[in-house]
Coordinates of C-alpha atoms in Angstrom, one line a residue:
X222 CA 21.6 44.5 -18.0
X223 CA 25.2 42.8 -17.1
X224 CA 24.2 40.1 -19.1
X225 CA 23.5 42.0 -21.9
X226 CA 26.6 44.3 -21.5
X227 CA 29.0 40.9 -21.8
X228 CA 26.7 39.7 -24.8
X229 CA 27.3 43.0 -26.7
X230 CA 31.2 42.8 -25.7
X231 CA 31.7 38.9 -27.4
X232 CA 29.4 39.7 -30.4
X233 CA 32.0 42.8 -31.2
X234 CA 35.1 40.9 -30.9
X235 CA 34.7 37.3 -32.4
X236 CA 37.1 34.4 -31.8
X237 CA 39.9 33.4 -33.8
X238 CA 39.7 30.8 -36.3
X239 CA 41.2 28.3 -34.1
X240 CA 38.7 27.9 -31.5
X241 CA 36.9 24.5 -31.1
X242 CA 33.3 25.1 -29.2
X243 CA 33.3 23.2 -25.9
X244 CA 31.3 19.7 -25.7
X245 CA 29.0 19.1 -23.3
X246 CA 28.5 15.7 -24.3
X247 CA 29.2 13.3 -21.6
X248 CA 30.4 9.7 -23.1
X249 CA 28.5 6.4 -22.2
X250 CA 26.0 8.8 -20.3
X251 CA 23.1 6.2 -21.0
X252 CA 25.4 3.7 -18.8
X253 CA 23.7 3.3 -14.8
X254 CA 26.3 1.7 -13.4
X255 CA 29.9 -0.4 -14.5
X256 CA 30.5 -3.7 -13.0
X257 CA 33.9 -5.2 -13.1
X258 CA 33.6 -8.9 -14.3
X259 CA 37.0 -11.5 -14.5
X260 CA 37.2 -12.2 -17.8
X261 CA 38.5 -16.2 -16.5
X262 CA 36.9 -18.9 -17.1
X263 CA 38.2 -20.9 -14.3
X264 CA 37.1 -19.0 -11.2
X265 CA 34.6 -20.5 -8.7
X266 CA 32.4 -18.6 -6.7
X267 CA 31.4 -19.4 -3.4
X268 CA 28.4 -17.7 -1.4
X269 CA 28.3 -18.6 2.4
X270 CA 25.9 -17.7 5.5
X271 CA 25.4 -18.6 8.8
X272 CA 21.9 -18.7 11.3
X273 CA 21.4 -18.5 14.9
X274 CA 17.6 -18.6 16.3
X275 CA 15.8 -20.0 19.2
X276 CA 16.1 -23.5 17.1
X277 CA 19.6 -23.8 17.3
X278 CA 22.4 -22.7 15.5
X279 CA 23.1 -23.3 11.0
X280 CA 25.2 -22.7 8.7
X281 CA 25.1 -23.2 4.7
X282 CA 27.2 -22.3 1.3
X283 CA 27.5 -23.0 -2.4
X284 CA 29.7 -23.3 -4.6
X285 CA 29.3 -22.2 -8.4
X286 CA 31.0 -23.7 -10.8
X287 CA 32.6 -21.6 -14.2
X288 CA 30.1 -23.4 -16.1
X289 CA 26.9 -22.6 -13.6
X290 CA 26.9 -25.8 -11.5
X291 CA 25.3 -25.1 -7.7
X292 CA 27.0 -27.2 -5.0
X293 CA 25.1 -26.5 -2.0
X294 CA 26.4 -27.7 1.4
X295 CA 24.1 -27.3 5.1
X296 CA 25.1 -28.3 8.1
X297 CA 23.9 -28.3 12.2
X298 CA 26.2 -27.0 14.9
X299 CA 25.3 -28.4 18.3
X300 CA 28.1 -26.4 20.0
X301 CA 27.2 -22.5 21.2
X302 CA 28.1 -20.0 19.2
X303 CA 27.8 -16.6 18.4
X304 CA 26.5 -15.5 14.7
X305 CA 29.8 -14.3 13.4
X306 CA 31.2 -17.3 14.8
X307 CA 28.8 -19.4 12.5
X308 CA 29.3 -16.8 9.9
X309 CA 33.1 -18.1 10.1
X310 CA 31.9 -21.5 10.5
X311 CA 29.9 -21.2 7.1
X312 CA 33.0 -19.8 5.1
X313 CA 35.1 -22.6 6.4
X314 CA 32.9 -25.3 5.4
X315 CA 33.2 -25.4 1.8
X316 CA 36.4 -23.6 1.0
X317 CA 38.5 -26.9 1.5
X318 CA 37.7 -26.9 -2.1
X319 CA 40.3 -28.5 -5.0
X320 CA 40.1 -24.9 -6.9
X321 CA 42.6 -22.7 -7.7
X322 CA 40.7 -19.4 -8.3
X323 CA 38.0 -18.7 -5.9
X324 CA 36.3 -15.5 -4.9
X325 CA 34.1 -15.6 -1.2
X326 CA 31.0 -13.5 -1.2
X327 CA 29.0 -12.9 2.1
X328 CA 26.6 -10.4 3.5
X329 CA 28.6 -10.1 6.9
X330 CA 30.5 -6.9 6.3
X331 CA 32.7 -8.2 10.1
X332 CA 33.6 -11.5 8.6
X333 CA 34.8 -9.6 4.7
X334 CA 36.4 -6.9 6.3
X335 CA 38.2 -8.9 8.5
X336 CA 39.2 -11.4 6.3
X337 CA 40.5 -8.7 4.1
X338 CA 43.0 -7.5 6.4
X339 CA 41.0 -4.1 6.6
X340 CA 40.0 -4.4 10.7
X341 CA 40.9 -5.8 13.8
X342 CA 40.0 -8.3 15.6
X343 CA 38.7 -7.8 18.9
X344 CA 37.3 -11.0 20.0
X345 CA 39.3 -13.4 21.3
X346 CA 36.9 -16.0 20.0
X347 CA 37.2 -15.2 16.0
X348 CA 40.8 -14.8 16.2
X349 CA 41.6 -18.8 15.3
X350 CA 39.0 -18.4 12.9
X351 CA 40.7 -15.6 10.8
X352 CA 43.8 -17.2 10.9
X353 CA 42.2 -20.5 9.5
X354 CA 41.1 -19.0 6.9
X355 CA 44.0 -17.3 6.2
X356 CA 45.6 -20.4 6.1
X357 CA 43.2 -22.2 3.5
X358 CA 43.2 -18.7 1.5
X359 CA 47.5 -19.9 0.6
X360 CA 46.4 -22.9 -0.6
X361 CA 44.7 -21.0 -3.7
X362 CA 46.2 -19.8 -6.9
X363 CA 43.9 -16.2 -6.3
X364 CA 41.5 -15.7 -3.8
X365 CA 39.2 -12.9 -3.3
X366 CA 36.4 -12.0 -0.5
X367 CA 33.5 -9.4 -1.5
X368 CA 30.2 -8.1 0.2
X369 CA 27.4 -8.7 -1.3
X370 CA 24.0 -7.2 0.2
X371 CA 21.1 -9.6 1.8
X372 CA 19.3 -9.8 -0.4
X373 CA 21.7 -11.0 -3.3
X374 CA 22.7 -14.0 -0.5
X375 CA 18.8 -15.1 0.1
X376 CA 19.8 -18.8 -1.2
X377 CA 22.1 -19.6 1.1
X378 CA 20.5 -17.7 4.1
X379 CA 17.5 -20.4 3.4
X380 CA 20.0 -23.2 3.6
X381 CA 21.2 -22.1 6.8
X382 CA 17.8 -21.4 8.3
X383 CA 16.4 -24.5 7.5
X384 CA 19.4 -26.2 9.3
X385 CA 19.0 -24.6 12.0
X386 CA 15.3 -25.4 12.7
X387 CA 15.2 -29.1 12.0
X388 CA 16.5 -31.8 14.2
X389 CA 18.7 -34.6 13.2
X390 CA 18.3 -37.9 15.1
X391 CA 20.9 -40.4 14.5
X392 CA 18.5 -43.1 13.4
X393 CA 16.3 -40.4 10.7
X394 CA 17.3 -40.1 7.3
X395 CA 16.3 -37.0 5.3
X396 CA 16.9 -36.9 0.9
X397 CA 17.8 -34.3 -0.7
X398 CA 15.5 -31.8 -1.4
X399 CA 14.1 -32.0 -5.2
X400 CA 12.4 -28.1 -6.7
X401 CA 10.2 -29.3 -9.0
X402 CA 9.1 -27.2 -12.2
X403 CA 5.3 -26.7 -13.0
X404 CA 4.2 -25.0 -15.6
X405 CA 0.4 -24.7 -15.2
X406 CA -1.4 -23.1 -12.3
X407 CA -1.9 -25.5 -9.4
X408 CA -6.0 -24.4 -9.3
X409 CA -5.7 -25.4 -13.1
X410 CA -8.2 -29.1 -12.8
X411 CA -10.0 -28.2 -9.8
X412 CA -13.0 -30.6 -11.1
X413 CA -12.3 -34.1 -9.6
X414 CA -11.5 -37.0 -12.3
X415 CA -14.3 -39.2 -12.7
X416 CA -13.9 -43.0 -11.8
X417 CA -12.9 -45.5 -14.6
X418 CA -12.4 -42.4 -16.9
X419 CA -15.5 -42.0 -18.0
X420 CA -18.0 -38.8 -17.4
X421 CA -20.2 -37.8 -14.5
X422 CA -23.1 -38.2 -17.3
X423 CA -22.3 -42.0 -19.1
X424 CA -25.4 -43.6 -17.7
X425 CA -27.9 -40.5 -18.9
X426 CA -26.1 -40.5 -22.1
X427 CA -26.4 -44.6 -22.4
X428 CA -30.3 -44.4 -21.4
X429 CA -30.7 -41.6 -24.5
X430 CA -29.0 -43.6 -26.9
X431 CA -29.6 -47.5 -26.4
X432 CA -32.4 -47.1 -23.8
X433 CA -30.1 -49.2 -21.7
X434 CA -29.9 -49.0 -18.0
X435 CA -26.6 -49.6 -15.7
X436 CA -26.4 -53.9 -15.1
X437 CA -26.5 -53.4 -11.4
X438 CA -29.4 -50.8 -11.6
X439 CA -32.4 -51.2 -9.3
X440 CA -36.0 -50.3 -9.6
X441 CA -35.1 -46.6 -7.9
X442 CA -31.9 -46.0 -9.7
X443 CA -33.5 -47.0 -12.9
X444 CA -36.0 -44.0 -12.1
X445 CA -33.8 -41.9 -11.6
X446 CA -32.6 -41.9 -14.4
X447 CA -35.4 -41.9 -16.9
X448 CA -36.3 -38.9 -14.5
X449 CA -32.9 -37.1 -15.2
X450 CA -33.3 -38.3 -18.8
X451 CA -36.1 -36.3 -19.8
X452 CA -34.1 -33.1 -19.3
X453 CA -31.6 -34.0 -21.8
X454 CA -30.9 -34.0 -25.3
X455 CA -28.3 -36.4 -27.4
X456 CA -27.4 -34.8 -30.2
X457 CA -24.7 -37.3 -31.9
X458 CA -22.5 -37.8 -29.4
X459 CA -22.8 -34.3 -27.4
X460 CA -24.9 -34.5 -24.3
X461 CA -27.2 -31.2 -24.1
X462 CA -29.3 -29.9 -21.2
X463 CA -32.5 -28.1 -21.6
X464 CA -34.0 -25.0 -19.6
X465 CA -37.0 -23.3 -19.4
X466 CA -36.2 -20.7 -22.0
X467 CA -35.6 -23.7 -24.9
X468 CA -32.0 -23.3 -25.2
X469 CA -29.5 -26.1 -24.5
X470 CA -26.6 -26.2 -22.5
X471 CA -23.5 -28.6 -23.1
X472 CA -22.6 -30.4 -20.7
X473 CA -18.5 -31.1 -19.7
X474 CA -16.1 -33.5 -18.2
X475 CA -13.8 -32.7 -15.5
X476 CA -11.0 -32.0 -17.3
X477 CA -13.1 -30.2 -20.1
X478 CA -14.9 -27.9 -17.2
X479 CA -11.6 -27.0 -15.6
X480 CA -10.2 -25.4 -19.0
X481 CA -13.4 -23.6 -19.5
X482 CA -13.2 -22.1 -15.6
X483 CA -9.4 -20.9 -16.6
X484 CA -10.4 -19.5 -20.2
X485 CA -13.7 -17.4 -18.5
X486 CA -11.5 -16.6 -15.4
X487 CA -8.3 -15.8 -16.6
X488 CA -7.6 -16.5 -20.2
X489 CA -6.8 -13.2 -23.0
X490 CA -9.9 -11.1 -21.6
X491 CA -10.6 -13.0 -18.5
X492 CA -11.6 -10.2 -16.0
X493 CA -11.2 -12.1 -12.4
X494 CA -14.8 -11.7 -11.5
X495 CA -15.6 -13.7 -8.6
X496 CA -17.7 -17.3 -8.4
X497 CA -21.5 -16.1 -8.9
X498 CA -19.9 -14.3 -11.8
X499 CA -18.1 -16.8 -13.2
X500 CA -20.9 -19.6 -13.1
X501 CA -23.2 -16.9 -15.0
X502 CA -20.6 -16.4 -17.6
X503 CA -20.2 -20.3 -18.2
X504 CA -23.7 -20.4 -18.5
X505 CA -24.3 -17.5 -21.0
X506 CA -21.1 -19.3 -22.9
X507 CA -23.6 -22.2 -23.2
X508 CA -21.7 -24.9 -20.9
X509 CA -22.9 -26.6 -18.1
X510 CA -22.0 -29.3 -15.3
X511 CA -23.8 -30.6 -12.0
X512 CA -21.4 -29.3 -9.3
X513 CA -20.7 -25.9 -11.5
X514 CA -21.0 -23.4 -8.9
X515 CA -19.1 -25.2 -6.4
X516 CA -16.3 -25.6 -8.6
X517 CA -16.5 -22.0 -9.8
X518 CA -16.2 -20.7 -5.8
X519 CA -13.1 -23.4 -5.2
X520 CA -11.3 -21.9 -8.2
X521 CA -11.8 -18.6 -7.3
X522 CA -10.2 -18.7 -3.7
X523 CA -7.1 -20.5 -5.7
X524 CA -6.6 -17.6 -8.0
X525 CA -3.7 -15.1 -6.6
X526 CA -4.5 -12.2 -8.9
X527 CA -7.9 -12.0 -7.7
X528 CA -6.8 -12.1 -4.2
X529 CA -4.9 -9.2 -5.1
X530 CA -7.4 -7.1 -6.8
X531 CA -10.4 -8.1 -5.3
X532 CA -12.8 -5.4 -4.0
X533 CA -10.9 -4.0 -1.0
X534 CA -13.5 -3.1 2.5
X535 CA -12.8 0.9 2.5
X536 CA -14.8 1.8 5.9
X537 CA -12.6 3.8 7.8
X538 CA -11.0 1.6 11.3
X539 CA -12.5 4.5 13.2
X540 CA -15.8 6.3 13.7
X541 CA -15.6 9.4 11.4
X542 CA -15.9 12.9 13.5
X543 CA -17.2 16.3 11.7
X544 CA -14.7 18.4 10.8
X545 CA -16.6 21.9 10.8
X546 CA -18.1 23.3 13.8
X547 CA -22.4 23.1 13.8
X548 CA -23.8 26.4 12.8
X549 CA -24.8 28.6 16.2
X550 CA -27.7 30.8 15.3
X551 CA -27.6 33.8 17.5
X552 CA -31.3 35.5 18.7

């Protein structure tokens, strides 16, 4: 009724001409977040980290160049320290640097704030540190330190981590590491090449169509063959097997088999069944090879999605207990 009361009041005495209705429209309001970018082309960005384990003690950092180059840098440190001491350690290494413009990002929130200016120093220890770095930070046109959260800094914290677990002997030399780039599935020829690059198959097919046995064939071998022989059917130059309901099955190279075991398994309506499935469907697809089921089961374990959405085991980890109490029939 109030409400009503105040409506009643504004609909008898209208505004002036002059009034602008208020807008509730907020500007940019499809905008998450703002991120302040330096609009310089000259400024290098170093990421830095430092790891201390059971191993022994690492430190690593890159460098980023304006145009997007990665200068990584690892090193060992066979003296004790504490980790923001090879946090300090790991900020010092590369920033040496012939730059001018520089900005220092590190997950340690100690080690930023600290070299910020923004906290004390309380351990004796760090306190030649900071004024290093304070030192090397005059020698730039700009610099400028920011946290950055873990998981933005996972790079580096791999560099340092792999430093400190591995060992470097004087005599033992160890390259650089090389990331190589594959772009097909490493389950994608899981059929082993044949020797001399020719098929599983060459001497059946050769018997079929020159009636020709292998030159090194014996009496057995050469049985064999006409044995295996009479299950087959050359038609041109496509090798076909027969079964017991009259209909033939090609057969497949390696290299042929392993495309067919992706396309059934995985290709545009691949479902990830598993390896009795999968041989079936080759099958009904009219392909066929000696070691097919075997092959089917080895690609199977290979594939990650169906690992992932295999049938899951939902027994329950402990014996299930009635809920309701058992009926009590009263004489």
């Amino acid at each position: 009724m109030k409400a009503q009361a105040l409506a009643d009041h504004l609909a008898k005495n209208p505004v002036n001409d002059e009034y602008q209705p208020l807008s509730t429209y907020f500007p940019d309001e499809e905008v998450n977040s703002v991120e302040v970018t330096s609009e310089d082309t000259n400024v290098w960005k170093m990421f830095f980290n430092g790891a201390v384990n059971a191993k022994g003690v690492g430190i690593g950092s890159i460098l980023i160049s304006p145009t997007g180059q990665h200068y990584p840098a690892t090193a060992r440190l066979r003296f004790f320290c504490t980790n923001n001491i090879a946090e300090y350690e790991a900020c010092i290494m590369e920033i040496n640097q012939d730059v001018e413009e520089l900005i220092i990002m590190g997950d340690s929130d100690l080690i930023i704030r600290q070299a910020q200016g923004e906290w004390e120093i309380r351990d004796v220890k760090l306190i030649p540190y900071r004024q290093h770095v304070e030192d090397l930070s005059k020698r730039f046109k700009s610099v400028e330190f920011r946290f950055i959260p873990r998981f933005h800094n996972e790079l580096v914290d791999a560099l340092a981590t792999l430093s400190s677990m591995l060992s470097y002997p004087c005599n033992l030399h160890i390259d650089s590491l090389e990331i190589q780039i594959r772009e097909r599935h490493g389950y994608y020829n899981v059929v082993e090449v044949e020797p001399n690059v020719k098929p599983w198959y060459h001497d059946i097919k050769r018997f079929l169509k020159i009636k020709e046995y292998p030159e090194q064939a014996n009496g057995d071998q050469k049985r064999t063959i006409r044995r295996l022989a009479s299950v087959f059917f050359l038609s041109g130059e496509v090798l076909y097997k027969r079964t017991p309901d009259l209909n033939l099955l090609r057969y497949v190279d390696a290299q042929e088999a392993g495309r067919i075991m992706h396309e059934v398994h995985a290709g545009v309506c691949g479902p990830h069944m598993n390896g009795y499935v999968l041989a079936k469907k080759i099958l009904q697809a009219g392909y066929y090879w000696m070691t097919m089921e075997k092959d089917c089961f080895r690609f199977v374990r290979k594939c990650h999605q169906f690992q992932v959405h295999d049938d899951l085991i939902h027994a329950p980890p402990i014996e299930l207990h009635p809920m309701s109490a058992p009926w009590s029939f009263i004489a």
